[in-house]
Coordinates of C-alpha atoms and ligand atoms in Angstrom, one line a residue:
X29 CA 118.1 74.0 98.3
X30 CA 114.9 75.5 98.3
X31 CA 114.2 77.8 95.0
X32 CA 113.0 76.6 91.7
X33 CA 115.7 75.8 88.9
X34 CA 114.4 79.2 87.0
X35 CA 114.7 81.4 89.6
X36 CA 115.1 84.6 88.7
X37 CA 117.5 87.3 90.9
X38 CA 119.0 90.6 90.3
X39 CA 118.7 94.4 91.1
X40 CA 116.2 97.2 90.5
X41 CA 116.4 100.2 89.9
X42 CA 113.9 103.9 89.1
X43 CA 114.5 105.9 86.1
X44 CA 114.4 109.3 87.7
X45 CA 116.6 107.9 90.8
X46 CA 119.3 106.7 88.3
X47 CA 119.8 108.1 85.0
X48 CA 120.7 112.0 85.2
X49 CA 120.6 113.5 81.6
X50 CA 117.2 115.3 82.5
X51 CA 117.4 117.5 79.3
X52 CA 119.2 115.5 76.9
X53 CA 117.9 114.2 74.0
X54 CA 115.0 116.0 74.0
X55 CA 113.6 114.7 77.8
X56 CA 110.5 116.5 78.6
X57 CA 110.3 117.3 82.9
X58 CA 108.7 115.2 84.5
X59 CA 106.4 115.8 88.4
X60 CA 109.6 115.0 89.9
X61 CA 112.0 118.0 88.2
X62 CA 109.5 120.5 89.0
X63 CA 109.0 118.9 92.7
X64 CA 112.7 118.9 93.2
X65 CA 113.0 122.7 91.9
X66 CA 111.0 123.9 95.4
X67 CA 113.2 125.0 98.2
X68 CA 112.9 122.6 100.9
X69 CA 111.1 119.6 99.6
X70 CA 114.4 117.2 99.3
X71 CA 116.7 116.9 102.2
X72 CA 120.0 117.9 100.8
X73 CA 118.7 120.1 98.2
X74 CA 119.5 117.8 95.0
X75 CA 117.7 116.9 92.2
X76 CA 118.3 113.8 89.4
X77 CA 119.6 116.2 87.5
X78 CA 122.6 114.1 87.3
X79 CA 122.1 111.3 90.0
X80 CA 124.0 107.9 89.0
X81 CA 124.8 109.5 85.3
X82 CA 123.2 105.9 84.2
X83 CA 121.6 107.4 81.1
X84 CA 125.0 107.9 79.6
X85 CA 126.8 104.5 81.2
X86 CA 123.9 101.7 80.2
X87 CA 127.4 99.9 79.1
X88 CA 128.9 100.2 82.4
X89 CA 125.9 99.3 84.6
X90 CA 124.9 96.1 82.3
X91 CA 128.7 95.3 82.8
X92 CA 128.3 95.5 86.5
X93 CA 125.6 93.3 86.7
X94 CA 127.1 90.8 84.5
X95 CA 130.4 91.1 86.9
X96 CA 127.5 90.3 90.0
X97 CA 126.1 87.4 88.4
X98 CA 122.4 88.8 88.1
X99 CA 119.8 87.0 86.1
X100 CA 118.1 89.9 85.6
X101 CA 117.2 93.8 86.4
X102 CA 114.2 95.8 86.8
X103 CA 114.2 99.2 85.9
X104 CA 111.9 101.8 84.7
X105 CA 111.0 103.7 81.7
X106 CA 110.7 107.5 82.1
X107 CA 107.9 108.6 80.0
X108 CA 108.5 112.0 79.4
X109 CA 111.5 111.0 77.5
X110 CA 109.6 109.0 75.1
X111 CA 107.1 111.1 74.9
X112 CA 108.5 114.8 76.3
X113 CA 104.8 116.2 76.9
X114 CA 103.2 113.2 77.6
X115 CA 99.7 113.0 75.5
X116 CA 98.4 111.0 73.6
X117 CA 98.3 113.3 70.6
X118 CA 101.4 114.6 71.6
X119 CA 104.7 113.9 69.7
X120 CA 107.0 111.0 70.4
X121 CA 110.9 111.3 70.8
X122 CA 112.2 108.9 68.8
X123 CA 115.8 109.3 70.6
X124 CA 113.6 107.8 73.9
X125 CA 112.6 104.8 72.5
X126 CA 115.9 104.0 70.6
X127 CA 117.8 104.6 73.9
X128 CA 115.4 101.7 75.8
X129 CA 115.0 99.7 73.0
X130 CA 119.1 99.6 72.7
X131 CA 119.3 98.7 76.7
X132 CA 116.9 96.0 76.4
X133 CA 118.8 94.2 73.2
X134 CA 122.3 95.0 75.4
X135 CA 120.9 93.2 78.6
X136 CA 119.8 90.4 76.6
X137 CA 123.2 90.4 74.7
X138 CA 124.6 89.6 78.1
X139 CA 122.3 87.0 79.4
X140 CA 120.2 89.3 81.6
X141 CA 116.3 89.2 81.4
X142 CA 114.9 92.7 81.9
X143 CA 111.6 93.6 83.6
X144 CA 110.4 97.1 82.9
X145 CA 108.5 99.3 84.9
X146 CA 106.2 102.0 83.3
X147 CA 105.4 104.3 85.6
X148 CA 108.0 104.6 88.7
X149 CA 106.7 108.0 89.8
X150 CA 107.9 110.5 87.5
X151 CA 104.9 111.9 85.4
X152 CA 105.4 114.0 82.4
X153 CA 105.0 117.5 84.3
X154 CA 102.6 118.9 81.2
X155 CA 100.2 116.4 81.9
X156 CA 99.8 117.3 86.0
X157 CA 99.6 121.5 84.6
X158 CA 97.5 120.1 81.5
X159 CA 95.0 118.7 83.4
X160 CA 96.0 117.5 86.9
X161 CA 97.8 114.7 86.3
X162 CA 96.8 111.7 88.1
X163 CA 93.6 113.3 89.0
X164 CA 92.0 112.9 86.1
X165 CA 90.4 109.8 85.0
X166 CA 89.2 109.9 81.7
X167 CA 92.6 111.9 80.5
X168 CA 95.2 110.4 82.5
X169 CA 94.2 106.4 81.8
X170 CA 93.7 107.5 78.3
X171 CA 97.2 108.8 78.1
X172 CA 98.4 106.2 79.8
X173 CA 96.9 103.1 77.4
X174 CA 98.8 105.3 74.8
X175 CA 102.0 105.4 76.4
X176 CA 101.7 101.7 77.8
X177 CA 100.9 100.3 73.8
X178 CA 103.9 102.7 72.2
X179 CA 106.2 100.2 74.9
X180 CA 104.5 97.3 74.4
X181 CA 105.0 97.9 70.3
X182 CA 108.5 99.3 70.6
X183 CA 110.4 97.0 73.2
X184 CA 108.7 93.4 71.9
X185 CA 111.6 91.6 73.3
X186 CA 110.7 92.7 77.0
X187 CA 108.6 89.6 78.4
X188 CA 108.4 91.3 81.8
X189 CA 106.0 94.5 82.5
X190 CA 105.4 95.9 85.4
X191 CA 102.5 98.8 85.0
X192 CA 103.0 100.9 88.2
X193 CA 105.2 101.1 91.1
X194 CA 104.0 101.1 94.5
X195 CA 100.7 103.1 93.7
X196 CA 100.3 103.5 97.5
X197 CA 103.4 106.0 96.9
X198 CA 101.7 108.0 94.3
X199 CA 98.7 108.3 96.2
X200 CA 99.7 109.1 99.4
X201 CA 102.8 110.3 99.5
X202 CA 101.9 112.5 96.8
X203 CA 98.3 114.1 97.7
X204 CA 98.0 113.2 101.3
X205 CA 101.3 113.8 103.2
X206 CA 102.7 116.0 100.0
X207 CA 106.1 114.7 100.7
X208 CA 106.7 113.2 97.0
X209 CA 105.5 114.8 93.9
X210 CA 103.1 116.5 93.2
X211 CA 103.6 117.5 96.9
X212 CA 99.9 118.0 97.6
X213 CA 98.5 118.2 100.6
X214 CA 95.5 119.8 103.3
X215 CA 98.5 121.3 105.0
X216 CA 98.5 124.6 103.7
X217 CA 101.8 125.4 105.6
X218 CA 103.4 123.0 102.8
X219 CA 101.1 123.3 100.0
X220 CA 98.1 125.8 98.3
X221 CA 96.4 122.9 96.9
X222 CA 95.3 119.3 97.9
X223 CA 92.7 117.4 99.8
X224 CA 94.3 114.6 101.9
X225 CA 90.8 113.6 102.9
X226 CA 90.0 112.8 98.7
X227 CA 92.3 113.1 96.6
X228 CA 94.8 109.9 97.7
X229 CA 91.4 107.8 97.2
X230 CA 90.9 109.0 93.5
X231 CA 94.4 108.9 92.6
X232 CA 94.2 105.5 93.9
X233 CA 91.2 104.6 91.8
X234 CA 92.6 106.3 88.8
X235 CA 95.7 103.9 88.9
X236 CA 93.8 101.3 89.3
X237 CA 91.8 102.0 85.7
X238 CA 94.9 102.9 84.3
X239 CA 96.8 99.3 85.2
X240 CA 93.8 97.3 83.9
X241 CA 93.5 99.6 80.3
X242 CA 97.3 98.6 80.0
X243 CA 96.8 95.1 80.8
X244 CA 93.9 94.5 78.8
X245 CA 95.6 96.3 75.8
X246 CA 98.9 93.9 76.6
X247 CA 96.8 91.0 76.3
X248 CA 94.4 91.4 73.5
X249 CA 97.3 93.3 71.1
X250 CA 101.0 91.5 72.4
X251 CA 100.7 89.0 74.3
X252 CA 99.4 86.5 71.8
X253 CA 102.6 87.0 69.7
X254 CA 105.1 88.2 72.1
X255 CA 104.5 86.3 75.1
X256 CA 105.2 88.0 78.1
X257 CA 103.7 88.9 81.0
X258 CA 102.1 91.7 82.4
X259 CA 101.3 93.0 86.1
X260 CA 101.7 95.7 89.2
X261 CA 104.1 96.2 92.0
X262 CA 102.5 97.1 95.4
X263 CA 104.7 97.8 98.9
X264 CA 103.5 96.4 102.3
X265 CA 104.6 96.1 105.4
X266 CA 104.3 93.1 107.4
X267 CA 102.7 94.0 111.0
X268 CA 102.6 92.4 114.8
X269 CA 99.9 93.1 117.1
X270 CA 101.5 95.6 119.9
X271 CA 99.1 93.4 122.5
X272 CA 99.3 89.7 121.0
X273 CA 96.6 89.6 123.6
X274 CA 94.2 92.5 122.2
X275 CA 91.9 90.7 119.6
X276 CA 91.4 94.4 118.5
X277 CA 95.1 94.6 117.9
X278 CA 95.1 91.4 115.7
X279 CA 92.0 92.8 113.6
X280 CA 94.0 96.3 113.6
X281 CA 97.1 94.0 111.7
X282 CA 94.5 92.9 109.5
X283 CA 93.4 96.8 108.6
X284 CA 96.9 97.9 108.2
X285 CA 97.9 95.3 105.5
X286 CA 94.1 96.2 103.7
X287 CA 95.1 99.7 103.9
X288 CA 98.2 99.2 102.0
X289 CA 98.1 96.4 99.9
X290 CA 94.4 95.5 99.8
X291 CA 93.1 98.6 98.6
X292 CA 95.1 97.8 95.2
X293 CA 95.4 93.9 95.3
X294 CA 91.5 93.4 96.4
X295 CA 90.1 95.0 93.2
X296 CA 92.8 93.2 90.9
X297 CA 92.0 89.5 92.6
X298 CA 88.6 90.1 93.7
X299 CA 86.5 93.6 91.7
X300 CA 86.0 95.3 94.7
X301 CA 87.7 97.5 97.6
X302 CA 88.2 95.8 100.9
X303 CA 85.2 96.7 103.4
X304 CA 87.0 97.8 106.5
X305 CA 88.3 100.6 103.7
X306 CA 84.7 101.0 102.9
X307 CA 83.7 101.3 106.1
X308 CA 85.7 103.7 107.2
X309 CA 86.2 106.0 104.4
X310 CA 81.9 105.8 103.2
X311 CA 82.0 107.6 100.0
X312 CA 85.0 109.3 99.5
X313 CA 86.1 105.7 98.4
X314 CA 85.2 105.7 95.0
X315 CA 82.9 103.2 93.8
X316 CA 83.6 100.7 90.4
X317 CA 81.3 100.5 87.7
X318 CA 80.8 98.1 85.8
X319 CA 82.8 98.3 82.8
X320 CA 85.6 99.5 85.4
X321 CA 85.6 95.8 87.8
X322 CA 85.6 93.9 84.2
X323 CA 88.5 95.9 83.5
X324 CA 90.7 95.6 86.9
X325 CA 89.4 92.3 88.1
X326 CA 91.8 89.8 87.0
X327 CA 94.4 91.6 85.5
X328 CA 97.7 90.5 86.8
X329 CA 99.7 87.8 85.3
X330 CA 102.2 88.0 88.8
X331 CA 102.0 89.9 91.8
X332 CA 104.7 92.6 92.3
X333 CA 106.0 92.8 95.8
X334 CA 108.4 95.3 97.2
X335 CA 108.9 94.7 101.2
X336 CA 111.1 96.1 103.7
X337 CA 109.9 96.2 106.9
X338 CA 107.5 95.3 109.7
X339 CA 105.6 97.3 112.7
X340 CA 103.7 96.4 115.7
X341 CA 100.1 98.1 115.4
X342 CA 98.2 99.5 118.4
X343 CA 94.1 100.1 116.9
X344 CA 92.5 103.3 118.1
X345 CA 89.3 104.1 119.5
X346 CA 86.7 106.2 118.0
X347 CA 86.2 107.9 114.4
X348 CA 89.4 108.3 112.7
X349 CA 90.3 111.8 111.3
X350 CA 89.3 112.6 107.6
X351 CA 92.8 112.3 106.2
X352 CA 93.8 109.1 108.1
X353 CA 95.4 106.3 105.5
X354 CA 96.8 103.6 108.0
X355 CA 93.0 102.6 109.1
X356 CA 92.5 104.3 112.7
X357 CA 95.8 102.4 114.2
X358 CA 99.6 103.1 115.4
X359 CA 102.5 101.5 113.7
X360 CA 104.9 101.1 116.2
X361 CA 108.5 100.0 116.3
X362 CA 108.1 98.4 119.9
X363 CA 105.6 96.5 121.2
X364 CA 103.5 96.5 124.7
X365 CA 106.1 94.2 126.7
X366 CA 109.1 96.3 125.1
X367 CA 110.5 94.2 122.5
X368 CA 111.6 95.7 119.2
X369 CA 111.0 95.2 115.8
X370 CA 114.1 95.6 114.8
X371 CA 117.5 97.9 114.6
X372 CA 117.1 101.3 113.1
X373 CA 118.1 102.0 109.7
X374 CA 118.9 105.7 107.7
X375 CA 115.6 105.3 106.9
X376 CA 112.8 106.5 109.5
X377 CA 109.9 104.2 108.3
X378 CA 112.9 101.1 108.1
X379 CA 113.7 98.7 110.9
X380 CA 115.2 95.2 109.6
X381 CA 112.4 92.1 110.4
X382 CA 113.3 89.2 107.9
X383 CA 110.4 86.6 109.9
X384 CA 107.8 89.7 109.0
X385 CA 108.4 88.9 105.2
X386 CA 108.1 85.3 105.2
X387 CA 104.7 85.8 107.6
X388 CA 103.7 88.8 104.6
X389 CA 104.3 86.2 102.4
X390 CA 101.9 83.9 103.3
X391 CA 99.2 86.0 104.1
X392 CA 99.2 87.6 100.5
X393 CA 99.4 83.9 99.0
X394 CA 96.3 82.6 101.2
X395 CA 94.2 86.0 100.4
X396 CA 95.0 85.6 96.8
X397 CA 95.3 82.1 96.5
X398 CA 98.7 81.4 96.1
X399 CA 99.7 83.8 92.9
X400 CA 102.8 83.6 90.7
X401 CA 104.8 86.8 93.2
X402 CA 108.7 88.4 92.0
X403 CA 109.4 90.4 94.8
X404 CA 110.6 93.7 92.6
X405 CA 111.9 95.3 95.6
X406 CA 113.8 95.0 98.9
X407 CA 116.9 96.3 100.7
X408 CA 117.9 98.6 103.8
X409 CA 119.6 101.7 104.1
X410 CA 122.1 101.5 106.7
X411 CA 122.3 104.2 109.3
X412 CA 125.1 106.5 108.9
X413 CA 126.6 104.9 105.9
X414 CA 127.2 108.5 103.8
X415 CA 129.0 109.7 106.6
X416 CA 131.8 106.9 106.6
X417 CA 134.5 107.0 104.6
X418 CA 134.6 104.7 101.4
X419 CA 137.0 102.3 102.1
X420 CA 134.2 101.4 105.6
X421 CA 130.9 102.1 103.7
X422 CA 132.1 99.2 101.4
X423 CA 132.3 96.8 104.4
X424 CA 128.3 96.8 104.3
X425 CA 127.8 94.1 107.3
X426 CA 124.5 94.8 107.9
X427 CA 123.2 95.1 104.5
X428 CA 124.6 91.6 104.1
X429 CA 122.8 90.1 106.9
X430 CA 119.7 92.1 106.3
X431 CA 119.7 90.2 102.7
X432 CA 120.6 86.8 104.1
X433 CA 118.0 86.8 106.6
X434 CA 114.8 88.0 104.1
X435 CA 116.2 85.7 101.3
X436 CA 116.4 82.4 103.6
X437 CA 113.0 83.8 105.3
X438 CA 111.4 83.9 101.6
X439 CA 113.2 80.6 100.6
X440 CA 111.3 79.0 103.7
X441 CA 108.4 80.6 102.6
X442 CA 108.5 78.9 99.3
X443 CA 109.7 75.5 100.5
X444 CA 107.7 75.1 103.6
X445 CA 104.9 77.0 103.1
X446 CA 104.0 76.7 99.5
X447 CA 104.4 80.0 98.4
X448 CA 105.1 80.5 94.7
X449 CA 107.8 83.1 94.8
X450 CA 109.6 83.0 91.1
X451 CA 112.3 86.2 91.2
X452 CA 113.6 88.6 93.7
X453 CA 115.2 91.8 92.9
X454 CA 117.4 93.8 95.4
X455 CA 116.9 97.4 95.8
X456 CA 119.1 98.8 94.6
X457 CA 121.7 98.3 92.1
X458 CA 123.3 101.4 92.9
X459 CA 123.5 104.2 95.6
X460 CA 120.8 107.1 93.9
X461 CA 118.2 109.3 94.6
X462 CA 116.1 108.6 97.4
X463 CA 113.4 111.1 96.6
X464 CA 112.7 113.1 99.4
X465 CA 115.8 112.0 101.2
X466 CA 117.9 112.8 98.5
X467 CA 121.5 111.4 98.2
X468 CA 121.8 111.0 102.0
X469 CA 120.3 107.6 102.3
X470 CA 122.1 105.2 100.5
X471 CA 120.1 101.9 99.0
X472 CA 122.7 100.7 96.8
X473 CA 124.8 97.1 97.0
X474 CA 127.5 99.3 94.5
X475 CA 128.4 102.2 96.0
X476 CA 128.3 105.6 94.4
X477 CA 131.3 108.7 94.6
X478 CA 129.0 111.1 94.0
X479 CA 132.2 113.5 94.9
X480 CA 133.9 111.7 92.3
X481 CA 132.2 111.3 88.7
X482 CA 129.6 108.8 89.7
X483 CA 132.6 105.9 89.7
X484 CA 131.0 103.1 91.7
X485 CA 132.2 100.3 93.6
X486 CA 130.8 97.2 94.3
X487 CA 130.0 96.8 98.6
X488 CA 130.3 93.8 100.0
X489 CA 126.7 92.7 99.8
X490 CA 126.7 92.9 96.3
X491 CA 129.4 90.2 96.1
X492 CA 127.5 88.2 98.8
X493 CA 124.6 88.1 96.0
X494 CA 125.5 85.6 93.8
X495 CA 126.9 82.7 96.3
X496 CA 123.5 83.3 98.4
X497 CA 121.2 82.3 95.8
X498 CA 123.7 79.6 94.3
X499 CA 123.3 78.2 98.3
X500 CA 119.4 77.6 97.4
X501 CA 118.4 77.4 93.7
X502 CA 118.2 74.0 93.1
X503 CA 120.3 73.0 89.8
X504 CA 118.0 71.5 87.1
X505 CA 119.6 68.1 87.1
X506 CA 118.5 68.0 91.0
X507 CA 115.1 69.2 90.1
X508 CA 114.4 66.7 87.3
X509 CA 115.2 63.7 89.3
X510 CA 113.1 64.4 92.1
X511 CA 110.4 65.1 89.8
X512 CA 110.9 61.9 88.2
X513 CA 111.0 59.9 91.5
X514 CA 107.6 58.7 92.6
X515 CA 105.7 60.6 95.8
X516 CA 107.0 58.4 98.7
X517 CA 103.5 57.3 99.5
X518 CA 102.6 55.8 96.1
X519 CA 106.3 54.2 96.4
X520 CA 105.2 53.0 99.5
X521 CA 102.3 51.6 97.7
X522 CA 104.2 49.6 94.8
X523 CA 106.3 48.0 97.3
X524 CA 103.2 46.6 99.1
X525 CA 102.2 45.8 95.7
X526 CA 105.8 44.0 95.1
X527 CA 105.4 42.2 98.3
X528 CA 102.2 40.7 97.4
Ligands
LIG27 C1 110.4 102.3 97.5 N1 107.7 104.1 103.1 O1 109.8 103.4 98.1 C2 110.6 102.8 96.0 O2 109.9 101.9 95.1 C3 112.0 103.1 95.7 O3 112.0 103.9 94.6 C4 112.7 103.6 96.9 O4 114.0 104.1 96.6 C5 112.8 102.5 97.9 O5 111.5 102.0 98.2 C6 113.5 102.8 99.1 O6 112.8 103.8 99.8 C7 109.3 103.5 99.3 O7 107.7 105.2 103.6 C8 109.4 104.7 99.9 O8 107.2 103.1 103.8 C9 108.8 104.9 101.2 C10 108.2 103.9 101.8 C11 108.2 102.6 101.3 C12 108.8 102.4 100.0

């Protein structure tokens, strides 16, 4: 037993991946219907245009969770329904915020504490043709504080905020690669417009404003009186030198993780951007001001952590080219002396590596000295799993070990190592739309008949859920007692002093 009494566990979920209902109740697009609308962006062709059809059956899926035993859910609001153009002197849809406020008082109706996401990707579209969309600093932050304060104001029971989703995401799959919306890139065979030398870095920096305007409006105008707390979710990968022998390869591990994590995390903890980012990117990094670092620096109540998977990383010599991300290194899924890091998944970037997460663990909590973390995020695909019939696709073996091994590795990381891990959330609830992939790949513990109305059916791992963390949250009795006992040494101590 190795998780606190108040553990937290449960499921997330994205708005656009889930709900469907795109123009229902007067839903403004968002980046993601317009990306989706462009011949050859998403694998299969799809869309959310319907995806799990959760909009309409918030009944259904907080009956699921119930049925799975979760403590709680993370899921996200999309913004254009709340507010269809996005602005902030643009009108609000009233029918947006009734239909979250309504899900939040249902989930707490049934025991289940909600986290929400604001931003999980899908931007109101008018906002990226209005003025570029994540581009722009002084609109897009301002638009954002708006949006961010009508939540905060309209969904006071929510004690759980979560300002952006992996902004790593935003920025580089969406204006370096141009494989997510908005889809730009400097490959003009897959896109007229973008900069993948630039733009990722200001999108990055715009984020960044944006989280710490919402977080600093949280705290000064809610949090007082409502209570709840506030902060981002950033992805990572864990890494393993591809020459445990190549000091350059152990400094390259070090780059990767600053790359990805540290260019968001660094700011928030510490004002400023990692130097190897620095270093290598000179000024196209842009630079805080002043006002900016009081605004960032400091300003999460938790770190958000989704994780998946691990690489071994192989540096590489000389000057990087302009639209490199990773740091001027490999990631590699075997290492020097052939071993691998792990068995493949439906998922290209994905190979199962549960001792990777307890290692990220610990070097997040001893860069940041030790913060409050909820892992939002993690979960595998399986290979092959759409192509089985249902009756097998339920039998989800190695989704079940994949979560056994990263929850016992992240139980080990909070009992032995002293990290402060406080909730974990399994993506995902359900089977949905896995952006560019589409409806291929297949996240979900419940499984979704997309052939068949959406009707869903728990897998096995989503049974397995409930008895694994009952195996190691400690029951609040336990706790309390061994609180109460005194540290062996100073027992130790009084029975010298008895003996005397
Ligand atoms: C996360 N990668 O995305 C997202 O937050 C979810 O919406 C998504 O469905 C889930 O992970 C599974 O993909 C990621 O390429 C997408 O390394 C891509 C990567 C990582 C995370």
């Amino acid at each position: 037993m190795s998780l606190p009494s108040d553990f937290l566990w449960g499921f997330a979920t994205a708005a656009y991946q889930i709900e469907g209902s795109t123009d229902v109740d007067g839903r403004g697009p968002s980046i993601w219907d317009t990306f989706c609308a462009i011949p050859g962006k998403i694998a299969d062709g799809s869309s959310g245009v319907v995806a799990c059809d959760s909009y309409k059956r918030t009944k259904e899926d907080i009956a699921l969770l119930k049925e799975l035993g979760a403590k709680c859910y993370r899921f996200s609001i999309s913004w254009s329904r709340v507010i269809p153009l996005g602005g902030r002197n643009d009108p609000i849809n009233q029918a947006g915020i009734d239909h979250y406020r309504q899900f939040v008082d249902d989930l707490l109706e049934a025991g289940i504490t909600p986290f929400i996401t604001l931003f999980h990707w899908d931007l109101p579209d008018a906002l990226d043709k209005r003025y570029g969309g994540l581009l722009n600093k002084e609109e897009f932050t301002a638009d954002f504080e708006n949006y961010a304060r009508l939540m905060f104001k309209s969904i006071p029971k929510c004690k759980h905020w979560i300002t952006f989703n992996e902004p790593w995401c935003s920025a580089i799959n969406g204006y370096n690669l141009g494989i997510f919306a908005p889809g730009h890139t400097s490959d003009r065979n897959k896109s007229p417009v973008g900069d993948s030398a630039r733009e990722p870095w200001i999108v990055g920096h715009n984020i960044l404003i944006a989280h710490g305007k919402a977080v600093k409006v949280y705290r000064e105008e809610f949090k007082p009186t409502q209570g709840g707390e506030i902060g981002i979710t950033l992805n990572g990968d864990a890494t393993y030198p591809w020459d445990p022998e190549d000091p350059a390869d152990i400094e390259a591990c070090d780059r990767k993780i600053e790359f990805a994590i540290s260019w968001f995390a660094d700011p928030i903890y510490f004002g400023d951007y990692p130097a190897s980012m620095r270093k290598q990117l000179g000024e196209r990094l842009p630079t805080f001001t002043e006002e900016e670092v009081a605004l960032v620096k400091g300003s999460n109540d938790f770190y958000g952590m989704n994780h998946y998977t691990a690489n071994y990383i192989k540096h590489r010599k000389g000057t990087p080219p302009e639209d490199d991300f990773l740091g001027n290194l490999e990631t590699l899924f075997y290492d020097k002396n052939g071993n691998c890091i792990g068995p493949e998944t439906q998922s290209f970037w994905l190979r199962p590596n549960a001792q990777g997460f307890r290692n990220l663990l610990n070097w997040l909590s001893k860069r940041y000295n030790y913060p409050k973390i909820y892992v939002t995020e993690n979960g595998t695909s399986l290979k092959g799993e759409s192509d089985l019939p249902l009756e097998q696709a339920l039998e989800d073996d190695f989704r079940c070990k994949y979560f056994h091994d990263y929850v016992h590795a992240m139980a080990k990381a909070v009992e032995e190592d002293g990290v402060n891990v406080k909730g974990y959330m399994a993506w995902s609830l359900l089977d949905n739309f896995e952006w560019a992939d589409g409806y291929v790949t297949r996240f979900g513990v419940t499984y979704v008949d997309y052939k068949d109305n959406c009707k869903r059916y728990p897998k096995k791992s989503a049974r397995q859920m409930k008895p694994l963390f009952d195996s190691l949250i400690k029951k609040a009795e336990v706790e309390a007692a061994e609180a109460a006992k005194p540290a062996p040494a100073v027992a130790e101590e009084q029975a010298e002093e008895a003996d005397a």
